[in-house]
Amino acid sequence: MRATSSTSVIHVAHHFEDIQQQREAATIGMWLFLATEVMFFGGLFLGYTVYRYMYPDSFAHASHHLDIMLGGINTAVLICSSLTMALAVWGAQVGSRRTLMIMVAATIAFALMFMIVKTFEWTHKYHDGLIPGLHWTYPPEPEAPHMKMFYVLYFFMTGLHGVHVLIGIGILAWVFLMAWRGKYVTGDYMFVENTGLYWHFVDIIWIFLFPLLYLVDRHAQ
Amino acid sequence: MNEHENHVVSRKVYVGVFAALLVLTFLTVAASFMDLGYWNTPVALLIACIKASLVVLFFMHVFYHRGFSWVIVGASVAWLGLMLAGTVTDNMTRLDERGARRQYDRRAPAHEQVTVEPQKQP
């Protein structure tokens, strides 16, 4: 253990030269993980691209069954959560435990709000009989014979994204607990920084899901 | 902690990016209700890419980094692009049994359209 300055005491592992190298390594490790996440979601985006090219009319028709207001609200909610997450990292960096805790709590609140709206949407889809494999009672339409394919992709993409949001809530709850105990504000903020990277990545996935799922050919509605 | 070691981004930048993201969200919804013909999807994707870039550069601090973060972000985007481009070019240039370019959905031949089975009632 070495003190890097008079105000911050940080553990530097023996295989690192100094705190800067340790921080860079943590950032690079997180970015490599996010690269695998890009591939993870990339497969679903690829499937979407292929089937949307094959069945453009069915995809437009199916997309019009999604609630643009709820999707838009959730987009705004996630953007708000990204702002509070960025401010939480700022709080940890400048050593403000109060800012860190308030902003992490706000991020958790926005994340929960997102999941609640999503639950309403998914429940509504069940009532409409638009869940492939579980509850599909939607009458086949001659001009849109492949709506089921859209909803298979819809549930896998929003489902996988939702799982990421839930994992994020768990990690953020951990950050809140440790911040409450006084961690992260004495220079050792890398865990908060990496949680932020994960959270912003989840936001980016939704930034692409929103237009691709909710806004297909809305003008032709 | 030195200034150049770990850049602390100003809160003004975060709020500015936040406002830009909300405006762009509104723009993408508005654009989807306009008939832009072929360009609806490219415009929606362009706006999404601008939003994602803002998040990556400022919320995720890549703008203030040198070197390796850029390499990993670039590699992620490049491999994703390669995977999409390779598959899409295959998918868009396939021929049907008569040797014509394959047409899907509404304009598909009858044998391709009948894929929705009526629900079996128990």
Coordinates of C-alpha atoms in Angstrom, one line a residue:
Chain A
M1 CA 0.0 0.0 0.0
R2 CA 1.2 3.4 -0.9
A3 CA -0.2 6.8 -0.4
T4 CA -0.4 8.8 -3.6
S5 CA -1.2 12.1 -2.0
S6 CA -1.9 13.4 1.4
T7 CA -5.6 13.2 1.1
S8 CA -6.2 9.8 -0.7
V9 CA -5.0 6.4 0.4
I10 CA -5.4 3.8 -2.3
H11 CA -4.3 0.2 -2.6
V12 CA -2.1 -0.4 -5.6
A13 CA -1.7 -4.1 -6.4
H14 CA 1.9 -5.3 -6.6
H15 CA 1.8 -6.0 -10.3
F16 CA 1.0 -2.3 -11.2
E17 CA 3.6 0.4 -11.4
D18 CA 1.3 3.1 -9.9
I19 CA -2.3 4.1 -9.4
Q20 CA -2.6 5.5 -12.9
Q21 CA -1.6 2.2 -14.5
Q22 CA -4.0 0.4 -12.2
R23 CA -6.9 2.6 -13.2
E24 CA -6.1 2.3 -16.9
A25 CA -6.0 -1.5 -16.6
A26 CA -9.4 -1.4 -14.9
T27 CA -10.9 0.7 -17.7
I28 CA -9.4 -1.4 -20.4
G29 CA -10.8 -4.6 -18.8
M30 CA -14.2 -3.1 -18.6
W31 CA -14.1 -2.0 -22.2
L32 CA -13.1 -5.5 -23.3
F33 CA -16.1 -6.9 -21.4
L34 CA -18.3 -4.3 -23.2
A35 CA -16.9 -5.4 -26.6
T36 CA -18.1 -9.0 -25.8
E37 CA -21.5 -7.5 -24.9
V38 CA -21.6 -5.7 -28.3
M39 CA -21.2 -9.1 -29.9
F40 CA -23.8 -10.6 -27.6
F41 CA -26.5 -8.1 -28.6
G42 CA -25.0 -7.9 -32.1
G43 CA -26.4 -11.4 -32.9
L44 CA -29.9 -10.2 -32.1
F45 CA -29.5 -7.0 -34.1
L46 CA -28.3 -9.1 -37.0
G47 CA -31.3 -11.4 -36.8
Y48 CA -33.5 -8.3 -36.7
T49 CA -31.8 -6.9 -39.8
V50 CA -32.3 -10.1 -41.8
Y51 CA -35.9 -10.6 -40.9
R52 CA -36.9 -7.0 -41.3
Y53 CA -35.4 -7.0 -44.8
M54 CA -37.4 -10.2 -45.6
Y55 CA -40.7 -9.1 -44.0
P56 CA -40.8 -5.3 -44.1
D57 CA -44.6 -5.0 -44.1
S58 CA -45.1 -7.5 -41.3
F59 CA -42.5 -5.7 -39.2
A60 CA -44.2 -2.3 -39.8
H61 CA -47.6 -3.7 -38.9
A62 CA -46.3 -5.5 -35.8
S63 CA -44.4 -2.4 -34.7
H64 CA -47.6 -0.3 -34.7
H65 CA -48.9 -2.5 -31.9
L66 CA -46.2 -1.1 -29.6
D67 CA -47.1 2.0 -27.5
I68 CA -44.9 4.8 -28.7
M69 CA -45.7 6.9 -25.6
L70 CA -44.5 4.2 -23.2
G71 CA -41.4 3.5 -25.3
G72 CA -40.6 7.2 -25.5
I73 CA -41.1 7.7 -21.7
N74 CA -38.7 4.8 -21.1
T75 CA -36.2 6.3 -23.5
A76 CA -36.3 9.6 -21.5
V77 CA -36.1 7.7 -18.2
L78 CA -32.9 5.8 -19.3
I79 CA -31.3 9.1 -20.5
C80 CA -32.1 10.6 -17.1
S81 CA -30.6 7.6 -15.4
S82 CA -27.4 8.0 -17.5
L83 CA -27.1 11.6 -16.4
T84 CA -27.5 10.7 -12.7
M85 CA -25.0 7.8 -13.2
A86 CA -22.4 10.2 -14.8
L87 CA -23.0 12.6 -11.8
A88 CA -22.5 9.8 -9.4
V89 CA -19.1 9.1 -10.9
W90 CA -18.4 12.8 -10.7
G91 CA -19.3 12.7 -7.0
A92 CA -17.0 9.8 -6.3
Q93 CA -14.1 11.5 -8.3
V94 CA -14.4 14.8 -6.4
G95 CA -14.9 13.0 -3.1
S96 CA -18.5 14.0 -2.3
R97 CA -20.1 11.0 -0.6
R98 CA -23.4 12.9 -0.5
T99 CA -23.5 13.5 -4.2
L100 CA -22.5 9.9 -4.9
M101 CA -25.2 8.4 -2.7
I102 CA -28.0 10.7 -4.0
M103 CA -27.1 10.1 -7.6
V104 CA -26.7 6.3 -7.3
A105 CA -30.1 6.2 -5.5
A106 CA -31.6 8.3 -8.3
T107 CA -30.2 6.0 -10.9
I108 CA -31.7 3.0 -9.1
A109 CA -35.1 4.8 -9.0
F110 CA -35.0 5.5 -12.8
A111 CA -34.0 1.9 -13.5
L112 CA -36.9 0.6 -11.4
M113 CA -39.2 3.0 -13.2
F114 CA -38.0 1.6 -16.6
M115 CA -38.7 -1.9 -15.5
I116 CA -42.2 -1.1 -14.1
V117 CA -43.1 0.5 -17.5
K118 CA -41.7 -2.5 -19.3
T119 CA -43.8 -4.8 -17.1
F120 CA -46.9 -2.9 -18.1
E121 CA -46.0 -3.2 -21.7
W122 CA -45.3 -6.9 -21.5
T123 CA -48.5 -7.6 -19.6
H124 CA -50.4 -5.7 -22.2
K125 CA -48.9 -7.9 -24.9
Y126 CA -50.0 -10.9 -23.0
H127 CA -53.6 -9.6 -23.0
D128 CA -53.4 -8.9 -26.7
G129 CA -52.2 -12.5 -27.3
L130 CA -48.9 -11.2 -28.9
I131 CA -46.4 -13.5 -27.1
P132 CA -45.0 -16.1 -29.4
G133 CA -44.7 -19.6 -27.9
L134 CA -46.5 -18.6 -24.7
H135 CA -49.8 -16.9 -25.6
W136 CA -50.3 -16.1 -29.3
T137 CA -54.0 -15.7 -30.2
Y138 CA -53.6 -12.8 -32.6
P139 CA -55.6 -13.5 -35.8
P140 CA -53.4 -13.9 -38.9
E141 CA -53.5 -10.9 -41.2
P142 CA -53.1 -11.5 -44.9
E143 CA -51.0 -8.4 -45.4
A144 CA -48.8 -9.1 -42.4
P145 CA -48.2 -12.9 -42.2
H146 CA -44.9 -12.7 -40.3
M147 CA -45.8 -10.6 -37.3
K148 CA -44.7 -13.5 -35.0
M149 CA -41.1 -13.1 -36.1
F150 CA -41.1 -9.5 -35.1
Y151 CA -42.4 -10.4 -31.6
V152 CA -39.9 -13.2 -31.2
L153 CA -37.2 -10.6 -31.7
Y154 CA -39.0 -8.0 -29.6
F155 CA -39.2 -10.2 -26.6
F156 CA -35.6 -11.6 -26.9
M157 CA -34.1 -8.1 -27.4
T158 CA -36.1 -6.2 -24.8
G159 CA -35.8 -9.3 -22.5
L160 CA -32.0 -9.5 -22.7
H161 CA -31.9 -5.7 -22.2
G162 CA -34.2 -6.0 -19.2
V163 CA -32.0 -8.7 -17.7
H164 CA -29.1 -6.2 -18.0
V165 CA -31.1 -3.5 -16.3
L166 CA -31.9 -5.9 -13.4
I167 CA -28.2 -6.8 -13.1
G168 CA -27.4 -3.1 -13.2
I169 CA -29.9 -2.4 -10.3
G170 CA -28.1 -5.1 -8.3
I171 CA -24.6 -3.6 -8.9
L172 CA -25.9 -0.1 -8.1
A173 CA -27.4 -1.3 -4.9
W174 CA -24.0 -2.7 -3.9
V175 CA -22.3 0.6 -4.9
F176 CA -24.9 2.4 -2.7
L177 CA -24.2 0.2 0.3
M178 CA -20.4 0.5 0.0
A179 CA -20.7 4.3 -0.5
W180 CA -22.8 4.4 2.6
R181 CA -20.0 2.7 4.4
G182 CA -17.6 5.5 3.1
K183 CA -16.0 3.7 0.2
Y184 CA -15.2 5.2 -3.3
V185 CA -14.7 8.8 -2.2
T186 CA -11.0 8.6 -1.2
G187 CA -9.6 8.1 -4.7
D188 CA -10.6 4.4 -5.1
Y189 CA -13.6 5.2 -7.4
M190 CA -12.8 2.8 -10.2
F191 CA -15.7 0.4 -9.3
V192 CA -18.1 3.3 -9.6
E193 CA -16.5 4.4 -12.9
N194 CA -16.8 0.8 -14.3
T195 CA -20.4 0.5 -13.1
G196 CA -21.1 3.7 -15.0
L197 CA -19.6 2.3 -18.2
Y198 CA -21.9 -0.8 -17.8
W199 CA -24.9 1.4 -17.2
H200 CA -24.2 3.7 -20.2
F201 CA -23.8 0.7 -22.4
V202 CA -27.3 -0.5 -21.3
D203 CA -28.6 2.9 -22.3
I204 CA -26.9 2.7 -25.7
I205 CA -28.6 -0.6 -26.4
W206 CA -32.0 1.0 -25.7
I207 CA -31.1 4.0 -27.9
F208 CA -31.0 1.6 -30.8
L209 CA -33.9 -0.7 -29.7
F210 CA -36.3 2.3 -29.4
P211 CA -36.4 3.3 -33.1
L212 CA -35.9 -0.2 -34.4
L213 CA -38.8 -1.7 -32.5
Y214 CA -41.2 1.2 -31.9
L215 CA -40.8 3.5 -34.9
V216 CA -41.0 1.3 -37.9
D217 CA -42.8 3.1 -40.7
R218 CA -44.9 5.1 -38.3
H219 CA -45.9 7.5 -41.1
A220 CA -47.7 4.7 -42.9
Q221 CA -49.8 3.8 -39.8
Chain B
M1 CA -4.4 13.1 -8.3
N2 CA -3.1 15.0 -11.3
E3 CA -5.5 16.7 -13.7
H4 CA -4.1 14.8 -16.7
E5 CA -4.1 11.5 -14.9
N6 CA -7.9 11.1 -14.5
H7 CA -9.9 13.9 -16.1
V8 CA -12.9 15.0 -14.1
V9 CA -15.5 16.0 -16.6
S10 CA -17.4 19.2 -15.9
R11 CA -21.0 18.8 -14.9
K12 CA -22.0 21.3 -17.5
V13 CA -20.8 18.9 -20.2
Y14 CA -23.0 16.1 -18.7
V15 CA -26.1 18.3 -18.6
G16 CA -25.4 19.5 -22.1
V17 CA -25.1 15.9 -23.4
F18 CA -28.3 15.0 -21.5
A19 CA -30.3 17.9 -23.1
A20 CA -28.9 16.9 -26.6
L21 CA -30.0 13.3 -26.0
L22 CA -33.6 14.4 -25.1
V23 CA -33.8 16.7 -28.2
L24 CA -32.5 13.9 -30.5
T25 CA -35.1 11.5 -29.0
F26 CA -37.9 13.9 -29.8
L27 CA -36.4 14.4 -33.3
T28 CA -36.3 10.6 -34.0
V29 CA -40.0 10.3 -33.0
A30 CA -40.9 13.3 -35.2
A31 CA -38.9 12.0 -38.2
S32 CA -40.6 8.6 -37.9
F33 CA -44.0 10.2 -38.6
M34 CA -42.8 11.9 -41.7
D35 CA -42.8 10.0 -45.0
L36 CA -39.2 10.1 -46.1
G37 CA -39.6 7.1 -48.4
Y38 CA -36.5 5.0 -48.4
W39 CA -34.8 7.3 -45.9
N40 CA -36.9 6.7 -42.8
T41 CA -34.7 3.9 -41.4
P42 CA -31.3 5.4 -42.4
V43 CA -32.4 8.7 -40.6
A44 CA -33.5 6.8 -37.5
L45 CA -30.2 4.9 -37.4
L46 CA -28.2 8.0 -38.0
I47 CA -29.9 9.8 -35.0
A48 CA -29.4 6.7 -32.9
C49 CA -25.7 6.6 -33.9
I50 CA -25.2 10.3 -33.0
K51 CA -26.9 9.6 -29.6
A52 CA -24.7 6.6 -29.0
S53 CA -21.6 8.5 -29.9
L54 CA -22.5 11.3 -27.4
V55 CA -22.9 8.7 -24.7
V56 CA -19.6 6.9 -25.5
L57 CA -17.6 10.1 -25.9
F58 CA -18.8 12.1 -22.9
F59 CA -20.7 9.9 -20.4
M60 CA -18.2 7.1 -20.9
H61 CA -15.2 9.5 -21.1
V62 CA -13.7 8.1 -24.2
F63 CA -13.3 11.6 -25.6
Y64 CA -10.8 12.3 -22.8
H65 CA -8.9 9.0 -23.1
R66 CA -5.9 8.3 -25.3
G67 CA -5.1 5.0 -27.0
F68 CA -6.6 1.8 -25.9
S69 CA -10.3 2.7 -25.2
W70 CA -10.5 4.0 -28.8
V71 CA -9.0 0.8 -30.1
I72 CA -11.5 -1.4 -28.3
V73 CA -14.5 0.8 -29.2
G74 CA -13.3 1.0 -32.8
A75 CA -12.8 -2.8 -32.9
S76 CA -16.3 -3.5 -31.5
V77 CA -18.0 -1.3 -34.0
A78 CA -15.8 -2.6 -36.9
W79 CA -16.5 -6.3 -36.2
L80 CA -20.3 -5.6 -35.7
G81 CA -20.3 -3.7 -39.0
L82 CA -18.4 -6.6 -40.7
M83 CA -20.9 -9.1 -39.4
L84 CA -23.9 -7.0 -40.5
A85 CA -22.4 -6.1 -43.9
G86 CA -21.4 -9.6 -44.7
T87 CA -24.8 -11.1 -43.9
V88 CA -26.9 -8.3 -45.4
T89 CA -25.0 -8.4 -48.8
D90 CA -25.6 -12.2 -48.9
N91 CA -29.3 -11.8 -47.9
M92 CA -30.0 -9.0 -50.4
T93 CA -28.4 -10.8 -53.4
R94 CA -30.1 -14.2 -53.2
L95 CA -32.0 -15.5 -56.2
D96 CA -35.1 -17.6 -56.2
E97 CA -35.6 -20.9 -58.1
R98 CA -36.3 -19.0 -61.3
G99 CA -33.0 -17.0 -61.1
A100 CA -34.7 -13.7 -60.3
R101 CA -33.9 -11.6 -57.3
R102 CA -35.8 -12.9 -54.3
Q103 CA -38.8 -10.8 -53.3
Y104 CA -40.2 -11.1 -49.9
D105 CA -43.4 -10.4 -47.9
R106 CA -46.3 -8.8 -49.7
R107 CA -44.9 -9.5 -53.1
A108 CA -43.8 -13.0 -52.3
P109 CA -45.0 -16.0 -54.4
A110 CA -47.9 -17.8 -52.9
H111 CA -45.9 -20.8 -51.5
E112 CA -43.8 -18.4 -49.4
Q113 CA -46.7 -16.5 -48.0
V114 CA -48.5 -19.4 -46.3
T115 CA -46.4 -19.6 -43.2
V116 CA -48.9 -18.6 -40.5
E117 CA -50.7 -21.7 -39.3
P118 CA -54.2 -21.2 -37.8
Q119 CA -54.0 -21.6 -34.0
K120 CA -55.0 -25.1 -33.0
Q121 CA -57.7 -24.9 -30.4
P122 CA -57.5 -27.5 -27.6

